[in-house]
Amino acid sequence: MGLDSGLIDELLKGRSTVEDIAGENGLLRQLTKAIIERALRAELTTHLGCEKHTVEGRGSGNSRNGASRKRLKGDFGTVEIEVPRDREASFEPQLVPKGETRWHGFDDKILSLYARGMTTREIQGHLEEMYRVEVSPALISNVTEAVMEEVKAWQSRPLDAVYPIVYLDAPVVKMRVDGRVENRAVYVAIGIGMAGNKEVLGLWTSANEGAKFWLQVLAELRNRGIQDIFIACVDGLKGFPQAIETVFPKTTVQLCIVHMVRASLNCVNWKQRVEVAADLKAIYRAATEAEAEQKLKDFSEKWDGKYPSISALWRRNWLGIVPFFQFPPEIRKIVYTTNAIESLNMSLRKAIKTRGAFPTEDAALKVMYLALRNLAAKWHAVQGWREALNHFALLWEARFPQQRA
């Protein structure tokens, strides 16, 4: 139901500037204060069971007892409100609970800014500039620190028994360790479940990426309930396939095509990148492994004069590139597009690019977790999954005949 136009005109009478309406002492803030206080008085009426100055309240043993002042922070800025009291001090407001000085959603505003890579000081300045709210760095730190409990619970949650595809990657993040800034690897695992939904399985940090640490990560995933992974997409880290085979011996290890293409284009003149990328696509989108080999030869003949290192890179990693040719086209496409890992990496880069270095490992994990949470909320089921699921269902039945899906 909209406000009556006559009432609006009356409220706006004599107010002709933005400051009059949305300023520090403007109409919107006055209305916010009035509405909150009226709602609190209504709560107290419900608590006491009678209106003010009514006969029903006499001799009840409890009554209204003035009000206390409180400064409330929110998207509307800071307003000073009067919270009504009762003589027995038994009134517990629900709208603005005792001890609460921040409006519902205000903490979410802080976390949203933190997830976008803003530092504590930057968040403080932004809130003051946009909402005219003075917030201490300690308050912001307390709000973001509360996220760590959520991170710990998320990191130890049970996982599905089977993930048809899992992407494993380790972007590098700068962190301060023992007084000096170091590059630290953040291990990320993304799984695609049997329903085709993408899910970040966990985040881990280490001094650098290594197969030995990946072995610990995989063992933890197994301990959290994963019994099998059908395809694991990884980068070219030495010893990685062996680490996966140790924990999940039946898993097909597939070298991540996105990593291969990115590494190949690093040495290519920007004017020729589109053409080189198109010729590389002809290799990994070939119908058969034999055709892919022929396309690699064609690529070599065309580009070795300028970029001999590219075909050498693909030949050197050929055994890790070709495993996905054993699967039908709909599964190959999901593997070689790797949109999941690419969108994830882009989101993480946006969150960390504004920071020189994170002060602690926990600070990095908080930002990356919040960025991933925002990203995961936008994820949909993998396109073309219905066709791929038929193949994965057969694999499930073959490997777990006693647990047929």
mmCIF file of C-alpha atoms in Angstrom:
data_model
loop_
_atom_site.group_PDB
_atom_site.id
_atom_site.type_symbol
_atom_site.label_atom_id
_atom_site.label_comp_id
_atom_site.label_asym_id
_atom_site.label_seq_id
_atom_site.Cartn_x
_atom_site.Cartn_y
_atom_site.Cartn_z
ATOM 1 C CA MET A 1 0.000 0.000 0.000
ATOM 2 C CA GLY A 2 1.494 3.372 -1.020
ATOM 3 C CA LEU A 3 1.557 6.507 1.077
ATOM 4 C CA ASP A 4 -1.222 9.013 0.517
ATOM 5 C CA SER A 5 0.039 11.763 -1.814
ATOM 6 C CA GLY A 6 -1.375 14.441 0.482
ATOM 7 C CA LEU A 7 0.620 13.022 3.399
ATOM 8 C CA ILE A 8 3.794 12.972 1.282
ATOM 9 C CA ASP A 9 3.241 16.599 0.260
ATOM 10 C CA GLU A 10 2.778 17.544 3.905
ATOM 11 C CA LEU A 11 5.990 15.764 4.919
ATOM 12 C CA LEU A 12 7.970 17.441 2.136
ATOM 13 C CA LYS A 13 6.642 20.935 2.856
ATOM 14 C CA GLY A 14 9.539 23.320 3.318
ATOM 15 C CA ARG A 15 12.126 20.689 2.317
ATOM 16 C CA SER A 16 13.654 21.541 -1.031
ATOM 17 C CA THR A 17 17.179 20.085 -1.003
ATOM 18 C CA VAL A 18 18.749 16.630 -0.857
ATOM 19 C CA GLU A 19 20.193 17.565 2.524
ATOM 20 C CA ASP A 20 16.685 18.371 3.813
ATOM 21 C CA ILE A 21 15.487 14.914 2.841
ATOM 22 C CA ALA A 22 18.490 12.557 3.055
ATOM 23 C CA GLY A 23 20.947 14.598 5.107
ATOM 24 C CA GLU A 24 22.171 14.010 8.635
ATOM 25 C CA ASN A 25 19.067 15.609 10.153
ATOM 26 C CA GLY A 26 16.860 15.125 7.136
ATOM 27 C CA LEU A 27 13.382 13.724 6.746
ATOM 28 C CA LEU A 28 14.427 10.120 6.032
ATOM 29 C CA ARG A 29 16.476 9.849 9.188
ATOM 30 C CA GLN A 30 13.737 11.427 11.268
ATOM 31 C CA LEU A 31 11.209 8.988 9.825
ATOM 32 C CA THR A 32 13.546 6.067 10.514
ATOM 33 C CA LYS A 33 13.891 7.162 14.145
ATOM 34 C CA ALA A 34 10.142 7.659 14.522
ATOM 35 C CA ILE A 35 9.233 4.299 12.958
ATOM 36 C CA ILE A 36 11.754 2.345 15.056
ATOM 37 C CA GLU A 37 10.675 4.013 18.275
ATOM 38 C CA ARG A 38 6.995 3.459 17.484
ATOM 39 C CA ALA A 39 7.653 -0.227 16.790
ATOM 40 C CA LEU A 40 9.569 -0.580 20.076
ATOM 41 C CA ARG A 41 6.704 1.029 21.994
ATOM 42 C CA ALA A 42 4.320 -1.437 20.321
ATOM 43 C CA GLU A 43 6.577 -4.313 21.424
ATOM 44 C CA LEU A 44 6.464 -3.042 25.020
ATOM 45 C CA THR A 45 2.670 -2.782 24.849
ATOM 46 C CA THR A 46 2.507 -6.420 23.779
ATOM 47 C CA HIS A 47 4.909 -7.371 26.579
ATOM 48 C CA LEU A 48 2.864 -5.567 29.249
ATOM 49 C CA GLY A 49 -0.474 -6.604 27.798
ATOM 50 C CA CYS A 50 -2.007 -3.155 27.899
ATOM 51 C CA GLU A 51 -1.867 0.249 26.268
ATOM 52 C CA LYS A 52 -0.405 3.265 28.059
ATOM 53 C CA HIS A 53 -2.647 4.935 30.665
ATOM 54 C CA THR A 54 -5.310 2.204 30.463
ATOM 55 C CA VAL A 55 -7.235 0.770 33.395
ATOM 56 C CA GLU A 56 -6.035 -2.768 32.579
ATOM 57 C CA GLY A 57 -2.490 -1.876 33.539
ATOM 58 C CA ARG A 58 -3.224 -0.705 37.062
ATOM 59 C CA GLY A 59 -2.013 -3.027 39.779
ATOM 60 C CA SER A 60 -0.430 -5.399 37.293
ATOM 61 C CA GLY A 61 2.914 -5.297 39.071
ATOM 62 C CA ASN A 62 4.762 -4.011 36.057
ATOM 63 C CA SER A 63 4.500 -0.803 34.046
ATOM 64 C CA ARG A 64 6.352 1.534 31.714
ATOM 65 C CA ASN A 65 9.438 3.171 33.142
ATOM 66 C CA GLY A 66 10.664 5.818 30.744
ATOM 67 C CA ALA A 67 13.266 5.139 28.058
ATOM 68 C CA SER A 68 16.987 4.815 27.556
ATOM 69 C CA ARG A 69 18.926 6.291 24.667
ATOM 70 C CA LYS A 70 20.861 4.230 22.140
ATOM 71 C CA ARG A 71 22.828 5.108 19.012
ATOM 72 C CA LEU A 72 21.865 2.724 16.231
ATOM 73 C CA LYS A 73 23.986 2.208 13.116
ATOM 74 C CA GLY A 74 22.571 1.042 9.793
ATOM 75 C CA ASP A 75 22.324 1.719 6.072
ATOM 76 C CA PHE A 76 20.410 4.867 7.016
ATOM 77 C CA GLY A 77 23.442 6.168 8.937
ATOM 78 C CA THR A 78 23.512 6.671 12.706
ATOM 79 C CA VAL A 79 20.374 7.673 14.596
ATOM 80 C CA GLU A 80 19.807 8.143 18.281
ATOM 81 C CA ILE A 81 16.682 6.320 19.423
ATOM 82 C CA GLU A 82 14.806 6.011 22.682
ATOM 83 C CA VAL A 83 14.227 2.421 23.808
ATOM 84 C CA PRO A 84 11.277 2.097 26.231
ATOM 85 C CA ARG A 85 11.779 0.301 29.556
ATOM 86 C CA ASP A 86 9.583 -1.477 32.078
ATOM 87 C CA ARG A 87 9.965 -1.392 35.851
ATOM 88 C CA GLU A 88 10.824 -5.084 36.174
ATOM 89 C CA ALA A 89 13.459 -4.837 33.392
ATOM 90 C CA SER A 90 11.921 -7.923 31.825
ATOM 91 C CA PHE A 91 11.268 -6.315 28.440
ATOM 92 C CA GLU A 92 13.485 -7.858 25.741
ATOM 93 C CA PRO A 93 13.036 -5.922 22.461
ATOM 94 C CA GLN A 94 13.104 -8.082 19.334
ATOM 95 C CA LEU A 95 13.479 -5.309 16.785
ATOM 96 C CA VAL A 96 16.603 -3.915 18.429
ATOM 97 C CA PRO A 97 17.856 -6.482 20.974
ATOM 98 C CA LYS A 98 19.599 -5.370 24.144
ATOM 99 C CA GLY A 99 23.282 -4.688 23.584
ATOM 100 C CA GLU A 100 22.759 -4.426 19.830
ATOM 101 C CA THR A 101 23.876 -1.174 18.241
ATOM 102 C CA ARG A 102 23.800 -2.255 14.590
ATOM 103 C CA TRP A 103 20.690 -2.610 12.472
ATOM 104 C CA HIS A 104 19.891 -5.948 10.848
ATOM 105 C CA GLY A 105 21.919 -6.274 7.651
ATOM 106 C CA PHE A 106 24.635 -3.833 8.715
ATOM 107 C CA ASP A 107 27.106 -6.620 9.460
ATOM 108 C CA ASP A 108 26.290 -8.047 6.031
ATOM 109 C CA LYS A 109 27.245 -4.692 4.521
ATOM 110 C CA ILE A 110 30.646 -4.881 6.224
ATOM 111 C CA LEU A 111 31.179 -8.478 5.088
ATOM 112 C CA SER A 112 30.180 -7.618 1.534
ATOM 113 C CA LEU A 113 32.815 -4.882 1.376
ATOM 114 C CA TYR A 114 35.392 -7.171 3.017
ATOM 115 C CA ALA A 115 34.655 -9.909 0.475
ATOM 116 C CA ARG A 116 35.476 -7.453 -2.295
ATOM 117 C CA GLY A 117 38.984 -7.045 -0.942
ATOM 118 C CA MET A 118 38.571 -3.760 0.945
ATOM 119 C CA THR A 119 40.777 -3.320 3.992
ATOM 120 C CA THR A 120 39.447 -2.431 7.431
ATOM 121 C CA ARG A 121 40.421 1.230 6.975
ATOM 122 C CA GLU A 122 38.853 1.337 3.505
ATOM 123 C CA ILE A 123 35.585 -0.116 4.841
ATOM 124 C CA GLN A 124 35.612 2.434 7.654
ATOM 125 C CA GLY A 125 36.051 5.291 5.177
ATOM 126 C CA HIS A 126 33.429 3.903 2.789
ATOM 127 C CA LEU A 127 30.751 3.560 5.476
ATOM 128 C CA GLU A 128 31.426 7.055 6.748
ATOM 129 C CA GLU A 129 31.329 8.542 3.243
ATOM 130 C CA MET A 130 28.283 6.653 1.954
ATOM 131 C CA TYR A 131 26.134 6.329 5.099
ATOM 132 C CA ARG A 132 27.623 8.893 7.495
ATOM 133 C CA VAL A 133 28.256 6.144 10.007
ATOM 134 C CA GLU A 134 31.379 6.233 12.156
ATOM 135 C CA VAL A 135 32.554 2.656 12.677
ATOM 136 C CA SER A 136 35.712 1.745 14.555
ATOM 137 C CA PRO A 137 38.321 -0.595 13.000
ATOM 138 C CA ALA A 138 37.830 -2.828 16.058
ATOM 139 C CA LEU A 139 34.118 -3.278 15.251
ATOM 140 C CA ILE A 140 34.898 -4.187 11.627
ATOM 141 C CA SER A 141 37.538 -6.659 12.782
ATOM 142 C CA ASN A 142 35.085 -8.239 15.232
ATOM 143 C CA VAL A 143 32.446 -8.629 12.516
ATOM 144 C CA THR A 144 34.888 -10.235 10.067
ATOM 145 C CA GLU A 145 36.508 -12.366 12.774
ATOM 146 C CA ALA A 146 33.145 -13.978 13.448
ATOM 147 C CA VAL A 147 33.375 -15.393 9.923
ATOM 148 C CA MET A 148 36.229 -17.706 10.948
ATOM 149 C CA GLU A 149 33.856 -19.897 12.958
ATOM 150 C CA GLU A 150 31.724 -20.235 9.836
ATOM 151 C CA VAL A 151 34.822 -21.027 7.779
ATOM 152 C CA LYS A 152 35.885 -23.780 10.189
ATOM 153 C CA ALA A 153 32.430 -25.385 10.149
ATOM 154 C CA TRP A 154 32.285 -25.146 6.357
ATOM 155 C CA GLN A 155 35.781 -26.614 6.007
ATOM 156 C CA SER A 156 34.884 -29.694 8.053
ATOM 157 C CA ARG A 157 31.365 -30.349 6.716
ATOM 158 C CA PRO A 158 30.584 -33.840 5.323
ATOM 159 C CA LEU A 159 30.830 -34.252 1.543
ATOM 160 C CA ASP A 160 29.029 -36.431 -1.000
ATOM 161 C CA ALA A 161 30.258 -39.979 -1.588
ATOM 162 C CA VAL A 162 30.951 -39.416 -5.295
ATOM 163 C CA TYR A 163 31.961 -36.402 -7.370
ATOM 164 C CA PRO A 164 32.094 -37.083 -11.119
ATOM 165 C CA ILE A 165 34.471 -34.155 -11.705
ATOM 166 C CA VAL A 166 36.766 -32.281 -9.319
ATOM 167 C CA TYR A 167 38.965 -29.320 -10.266
ATOM 168 C CA LEU A 168 42.089 -28.800 -8.164
ATOM 169 C CA ASP A 169 44.044 -25.555 -8.315
ATOM 170 C CA ALA A 170 46.337 -23.420 -6.151
ATOM 171 C CA PRO A 171 46.441 -19.662 -6.883
ATOM 172 C CA VAL A 172 49.204 -17.703 -5.159
ATOM 173 C CA VAL A 173 48.413 -15.025 -2.578
ATOM 174 C CA LYS A 174 50.771 -12.659 -0.746
ATOM 175 C CA MET A 175 50.680 -13.041 3.037
ATOM 176 C CA ARG A 176 52.748 -11.688 5.893
ATOM 177 C CA VAL A 177 54.526 -14.517 7.702
ATOM 178 C CA ASP A 178 56.932 -13.925 10.619
ATOM 179 C CA GLY A 179 57.247 -10.256 9.733
ATOM 180 C CA ARG A 180 57.950 -10.682 6.025
ATOM 181 C CA VAL A 181 55.733 -10.905 2.952
ATOM 182 C CA GLU A 182 55.676 -14.302 1.219
ATOM 183 C CA ASN A 183 53.849 -15.868 -1.698
ATOM 184 C CA ARG A 184 51.590 -18.591 -0.307
ATOM 185 C CA ALA A 185 49.616 -21.153 -2.277
ATOM 186 C CA VAL A 186 45.888 -21.345 -1.527
ATOM 187 C CA TYR A 187 44.629 -24.806 -2.450
ATOM 188 C CA VAL A 188 41.114 -24.831 -3.882
ATOM 189 C CA ALA A 189 38.968 -27.871 -4.727
ATOM 190 C CA ILE A 190 35.743 -27.536 -6.729
ATOM 191 C CA GLY A 191 33.495 -30.553 -7.149
ATOM 192 C CA ILE A 192 30.621 -31.207 -9.521
ATOM 193 C CA GLY A 193 28.134 -33.520 -7.837
ATOM 194 C CA MET A 194 25.913 -36.138 -9.432
ATOM 195 C CA ALA A 195 23.147 -33.535 -9.792
ATOM 196 C CA GLY A 196 25.463 -31.288 -11.825
ATOM 197 C CA ASN A 197 25.829 -28.626 -9.123
ATOM 198 C CA LYS A 198 29.207 -26.995 -8.529
ATOM 199 C CA GLU A 199 30.496 -26.822 -4.969
ATOM 200 C CA VAL A 200 33.703 -25.518 -3.413
ATOM 201 C CA LEU A 201 34.919 -28.440 -1.313
ATOM 202 C CA GLY A 202 37.534 -26.569 0.675
ATOM 203 C CA LEU A 203 40.368 -24.049 0.994
ATOM 204 C CA TRP A 204 43.848 -24.746 2.352
ATOM 205 C CA THR A 205 47.069 -22.718 2.501
ATOM 206 C CA SER A 206 50.714 -23.730 2.287
ATOM 207 C CA ALA A 207 54.095 -22.087 1.665
ATOM 208 C CA ASN A 208 54.024 -23.330 -1.930
ATOM 209 C CA GLU A 209 52.144 -25.723 -4.142
ATOM 210 C CA GLY A 210 53.410 -29.286 -3.901
ATOM 211 C CA ALA A 211 52.207 -32.832 -4.514
ATOM 212 C CA LYS A 212 52.941 -33.738 -0.896
ATOM 213 C CA PHE A 213 50.512 -31.122 0.423
ATOM 214 C CA TRP A 214 47.925 -32.061 -2.209
ATOM 215 C CA LEU A 215 48.152 -35.585 -0.810
ATOM 216 C CA GLN A 216 47.110 -34.221 2.601
ATOM 217 C CA VAL A 217 44.233 -32.289 0.995
ATOM 218 C CA LEU A 218 42.983 -35.378 -0.845
ATOM 219 C CA ALA A 219 43.218 -37.472 2.322
ATOM 220 C CA GLU A 220 41.127 -34.876 4.166
ATOM 221 C CA LEU A 221 38.507 -34.947 1.393
ATOM 222 C CA ARG A 222 38.369 -38.714 1.720
ATOM 223 C CA ASN A 223 37.973 -38.458 5.486
ATOM 224 C CA ARG A 224 35.056 -36.063 4.970
ATOM 225 C CA GLY A 225 33.141 -38.675 3.027
ATOM 226 C CA ILE A 226 34.303 -38.754 -0.605
ATOM 227 C CA GLN A 227 34.661 -42.354 -1.749
ATOM 228 C CA ASP A 228 35.460 -41.741 -5.403
ATOM 229 C CA ILE A 229 36.224 -39.063 -7.993
ATOM 230 C CA PHE A 230 35.710 -40.025 -11.634
ATOM 231 C CA ILE A 231 37.789 -37.225 -13.246
ATOM 232 C CA ALA A 232 40.274 -34.923 -11.519
ATOM 233 C CA CYS A 233 41.336 -31.832 -13.499
ATOM 234 C CA VAL A 234 44.746 -30.591 -12.354
ATOM 235 C CA ASP A 235 47.640 -28.431 -13.470
ATOM 236 C CA GLY A 236 50.969 -29.882 -14.548
ATOM 237 C CA LEU A 237 52.484 -30.123 -11.072
ATOM 238 C CA LYS A 238 55.034 -32.931 -10.834
ATOM 239 C CA GLY A 239 53.829 -35.835 -8.714
ATOM 240 C CA PHE A 240 50.217 -34.649 -8.691
ATOM 241 C CA PRO A 241 48.778 -37.679 -10.560
ATOM 242 C CA GLN A 242 50.586 -40.033 -8.190
ATOM 243 C CA ALA A 243 49.179 -38.182 -5.165
ATOM 244 C CA ILE A 244 45.645 -38.556 -6.526
ATOM 245 C CA GLU A 245 46.179 -42.225 -7.381
ATOM 246 C CA THR A 246 47.336 -42.889 -3.813
ATOM 247 C CA VAL A 247 44.012 -41.714 -2.342
ATOM 248 C CA PHE A 248 41.622 -42.360 -5.250
ATOM 249 C CA PRO A 249 43.204 -45.146 -7.345
ATOM 250 C CA LYS A 250 40.371 -45.353 -9.929
ATOM 251 C CA THR A 251 40.315 -41.633 -10.735
ATOM 252 C CA THR A 252 41.139 -40.467 -14.262
ATOM 253 C CA VAL A 253 43.643 -37.613 -13.934
ATOM 254 C CA GLN A 254 43.150 -34.972 -16.611
ATOM 255 C CA LEU A 255 45.561 -32.100 -17.179
ATOM 256 C CA CYS A 256 43.596 -28.850 -17.046
ATOM 257 C CA ILE A 257 43.238 -27.561 -20.613
ATOM 258 C CA VAL A 258 42.779 -23.981 -19.404
ATOM 259 C CA HIS A 259 46.183 -24.109 -17.699
ATOM 260 C CA MET A 260 47.709 -25.501 -20.887
ATOM 261 C CA VAL A 261 46.204 -22.809 -23.097
ATOM 262 C CA ARG A 262 47.145 -20.049 -20.670
ATOM 263 C CA ALA A 263 50.737 -21.278 -20.442
ATOM 264 C CA SER A 264 50.901 -21.514 -24.239
ATOM 265 C CA LEU A 265 49.670 -17.966 -24.810
ATOM 266 C CA ASN A 266 52.100 -16.414 -22.336
ATOM 267 C CA CYS A 267 54.786 -16.224 -25.020
ATOM 268 C CA VAL A 268 52.505 -15.191 -27.906
ATOM 269 C CA ASN A 269 52.329 -11.680 -29.342
ATOM 270 C CA TRP A 270 48.978 -10.198 -28.316
ATOM 271 C CA LYS A 271 48.042 -9.568 -31.964
ATOM 272 C CA GLN A 272 48.278 -13.309 -32.692
ATOM 273 C CA ARG A 273 46.736 -14.692 -29.512
ATOM 274 C CA VAL A 274 43.262 -15.163 -30.981
ATOM 275 C CA GLU A 275 44.635 -17.108 -33.930
ATOM 276 C CA VAL A 276 46.931 -19.274 -31.821
ATOM 277 C CA ALA A 277 44.125 -19.957 -29.335
ATOM 278 C CA ALA A 278 41.843 -21.040 -32.186
ATOM 279 C CA ASP A 279 44.469 -23.483 -33.489
ATOM 280 C CA LEU A 280 44.976 -24.890 -29.983
ATOM 281 C CA LYS A 281 41.212 -25.329 -29.673
ATOM 282 C CA ALA A 282 41.291 -27.529 -32.788
ATOM 283 C CA ILE A 283 43.581 -29.903 -30.862
ATOM 284 C CA TYR A 284 41.556 -30.387 -27.696
ATOM 285 C CA ARG A 285 38.212 -30.313 -29.492
ATOM 286 C CA ALA A 286 39.180 -33.048 -31.948
ATOM 287 C CA ALA A 287 36.820 -36.020 -32.258
ATOM 288 C CA THR A 288 39.458 -38.628 -31.392
ATOM 289 C CA GLU A 289 42.901 -38.838 -29.859
ATOM 290 C CA ALA A 290 44.368 -39.676 -33.289
ATOM 291 C CA GLU A 291 42.780 -36.579 -34.806
ATOM 292 C CA ALA A 292 44.093 -34.478 -31.911
ATOM 293 C CA GLU A 293 47.612 -35.755 -32.621
ATOM 294 C CA GLN A 294 47.266 -34.745 -36.258
ATOM 295 C CA LYS A 295 46.020 -31.286 -35.237
ATOM 296 C CA LEU A 296 49.072 -30.910 -32.995
ATOM 297 C CA LYS A 297 51.304 -31.742 -35.975
ATOM 298 C CA ASP A 298 49.463 -29.151 -38.061
ATOM 299 C CA PHE A 299 49.925 -26.611 -35.256
ATOM 300 C CA SER A 300 53.616 -27.416 -35.048
ATOM 301 C CA GLU A 301 54.128 -26.931 -38.793
ATOM 302 C CA LYS A 302 52.346 -23.569 -38.688
ATOM 303 C CA TRP A 303 53.765 -22.044 -35.514
ATOM 304 C CA ASP A 304 57.082 -23.699 -34.631
ATOM 305 C CA GLY A 305 58.935 -21.073 -36.646
ATOM 306 C CA LYS A 306 57.739 -18.387 -34.225
ATOM 307 C CA TYR A 307 56.723 -20.225 -31.072
ATOM 308 C CA PRO A 308 58.448 -23.634 -30.928
ATOM 309 C CA SER A 309 57.975 -23.872 -27.156
ATOM 310 C CA ILE A 310 54.176 -24.272 -27.495
ATOM 311 C CA SER A 311 54.109 -27.557 -29.434
ATOM 312 C CA ALA A 312 56.983 -28.793 -27.233
ATOM 313 C CA LEU A 313 54.889 -28.030 -24.143
ATOM 314 C CA TRP A 314 51.907 -29.987 -25.502
ATOM 315 C CA ARG A 315 54.030 -32.988 -26.550
ATOM 316 C CA ARG A 316 55.724 -33.052 -23.163
ATOM 317 C CA ASN A 317 52.344 -33.174 -21.419
ATOM 318 C CA TRP A 318 50.495 -35.241 -24.019
ATOM 319 C CA LEU A 319 49.788 -38.214 -21.734
ATOM 320 C CA GLY A 320 48.068 -35.892 -19.285
ATOM 321 C CA ILE A 321 46.092 -34.104 -22.019
ATOM 322 C CA VAL A 322 44.517 -37.055 -23.831
ATOM 323 C CA PRO A 323 42.699 -39.019 -21.053
ATOM 324 C CA PHE A 324 39.429 -37.128 -21.596
ATOM 325 C CA PHE A 325 39.161 -38.533 -25.152
ATOM 326 C CA GLN A 326 37.941 -41.789 -23.560
ATOM 327 C CA PHE A 327 34.757 -39.979 -22.542
ATOM 328 C CA PRO A 328 31.808 -38.915 -24.741
ATOM 329 C CA PRO A 329 31.786 -35.358 -26.179
ATOM 330 C CA GLU A 330 29.386 -33.920 -23.573
ATOM 331 C CA ILE A 331 31.801 -34.852 -20.766
ATOM 332 C CA ARG A 332 34.865 -33.631 -22.643
ATOM 333 C CA LYS A 333 33.275 -30.224 -23.082
ATOM 334 C CA ILE A 334 32.699 -29.865 -19.363
ATOM 335 C CA VAL A 335 36.334 -30.805 -18.741
ATOM 336 C CA TYR A 336 38.023 -28.572 -21.297
ATOM 337 C CA THR A 337 35.896 -25.459 -20.809
ATOM 338 C CA THR A 338 36.567 -25.486 -17.019
ATOM 339 C CA ASN A 339 34.340 -22.459 -16.537
ATOM 340 C CA ALA A 340 34.070 -23.348 -12.855
ATOM 341 C CA ILE A 341 37.750 -22.883 -12.076
ATOM 342 C CA GLU A 342 38.080 -19.855 -14.363
ATOM 343 C CA SER A 343 35.160 -17.945 -12.829
ATOM 344 C CA LEU A 344 36.438 -18.876 -9.388
ATOM 345 C CA ASN A 345 39.961 -17.628 -10.102
ATOM 346 C CA MET A 346 38.591 -14.388 -11.550
ATOM 347 C CA SER A 347 36.466 -13.803 -8.463
ATOM 348 C CA LEU A 348 39.406 -14.494 -6.152
ATOM 349 C CA ARG A 349 41.723 -12.204 -8.119
ATOM 350 C CA LYS A 350 39.198 -9.371 -7.818
ATOM 351 C CA ALA A 351 39.004 -9.910 -4.056
ATOM 352 C CA ILE A 352 42.770 -9.860 -3.459
ATOM 353 C CA LYS A 353 44.076 -7.445 -6.118
ATOM 354 C CA THR A 354 43.564 -4.345 -3.947
ATOM 355 C CA ARG A 355 45.687 -5.723 -1.111
ATOM 356 C CA GLY A 356 49.454 -5.611 -1.046
ATOM 357 C CA ALA A 357 49.557 -8.554 1.341
ATOM 358 C CA PHE A 358 47.267 -10.156 3.900
ATOM 359 C CA PRO A 359 48.420 -9.662 7.502
ATOM 360 C CA THR A 360 47.667 -13.283 8.430
ATOM 361 C CA GLU A 361 46.630 -16.590 6.902
ATOM 362 C CA ASP A 362 43.205 -16.290 8.535
ATOM 363 C CA ALA A 363 42.689 -12.855 6.964
ATOM 364 C CA ALA A 364 43.297 -14.341 3.512
ATOM 365 C CA LEU A 365 40.994 -17.285 4.155
ATOM 366 C CA LYS A 366 38.200 -14.987 5.367
ATOM 367 C CA VAL A 367 38.322 -12.828 2.238
ATOM 368 C CA MET A 368 38.559 -15.796 -0.116
ATOM 369 C CA TYR A 369 35.782 -17.692 1.665
ATOM 370 C CA LEU A 370 33.431 -14.698 1.477
ATOM 371 C CA ALA A 371 34.304 -14.148 -2.194
ATOM 372 C CA LEU A 372 33.597 -17.819 -2.924
ATOM 373 C CA ARG A 373 30.327 -17.679 -0.990
ATOM 374 C CA ASN A 374 29.180 -14.748 -3.128
ATOM 375 C CA LEU A 375 30.246 -16.559 -6.301
ATOM 376 C CA ALA A 376 28.624 -19.878 -5.382
ATOM 377 C CA ALA A 377 25.281 -18.122 -4.834
ATOM 378 C CA LYS A 378 25.239 -17.353 -8.587
ATOM 379 C CA TRP A 379 26.232 -20.819 -9.788
ATOM 380 C CA HIS A 380 23.770 -22.948 -11.715
ATOM 381 C CA ALA A 381 23.811 -26.608 -12.701
ATOM 382 C CA VAL A 382 26.405 -27.394 -15.369
ATOM 383 C CA GLN A 383 25.084 -26.957 -18.896
ATOM 384 C CA GLY A 384 24.644 -30.244 -20.754
ATOM 385 C CA TRP A 385 24.818 -32.261 -17.552
ATOM 386 C CA ARG A 386 21.811 -34.452 -18.327
ATOM 387 C CA GLU A 387 23.652 -36.154 -21.196
ATOM 388 C CA ALA A 388 26.862 -36.525 -19.188
ATOM 389 C CA LEU A 389 24.974 -37.942 -16.208
ATOM 390 C CA ASN A 390 24.018 -41.083 -18.143
ATOM 391 C CA HIS A 391 27.689 -41.975 -18.498
ATOM 392 C CA PHE A 392 28.511 -41.112 -14.879
ATOM 393 C CA ALA A 393 25.557 -43.154 -13.624
ATOM 394 C CA LEU A 394 26.994 -46.200 -15.410
ATOM 395 C CA LEU A 395 30.383 -45.547 -13.782
ATOM 396 C CA TRP A 396 28.678 -45.289 -10.380
ATOM 397 C CA GLU A 397 26.919 -48.626 -10.842
ATOM 398 C CA ALA A 398 30.117 -50.279 -12.023
ATOM 399 C CA ARG A 399 32.184 -49.046 -9.073
ATOM 400 C CA PHE A 400 29.506 -49.209 -6.367
ATOM 401 C CA PRO A 401 27.085 -51.997 -7.345
ATOM 402 C CA GLN A 402 25.850 -52.187 -3.748
ATOM 403 C CA GLN A 403 24.945 -48.455 -3.746
ATOM 404 C CA ARG A 404 23.166 -48.031 -7.060
ATOM 405 C CA ALA A 405 22.004 -44.472 -7.574
#
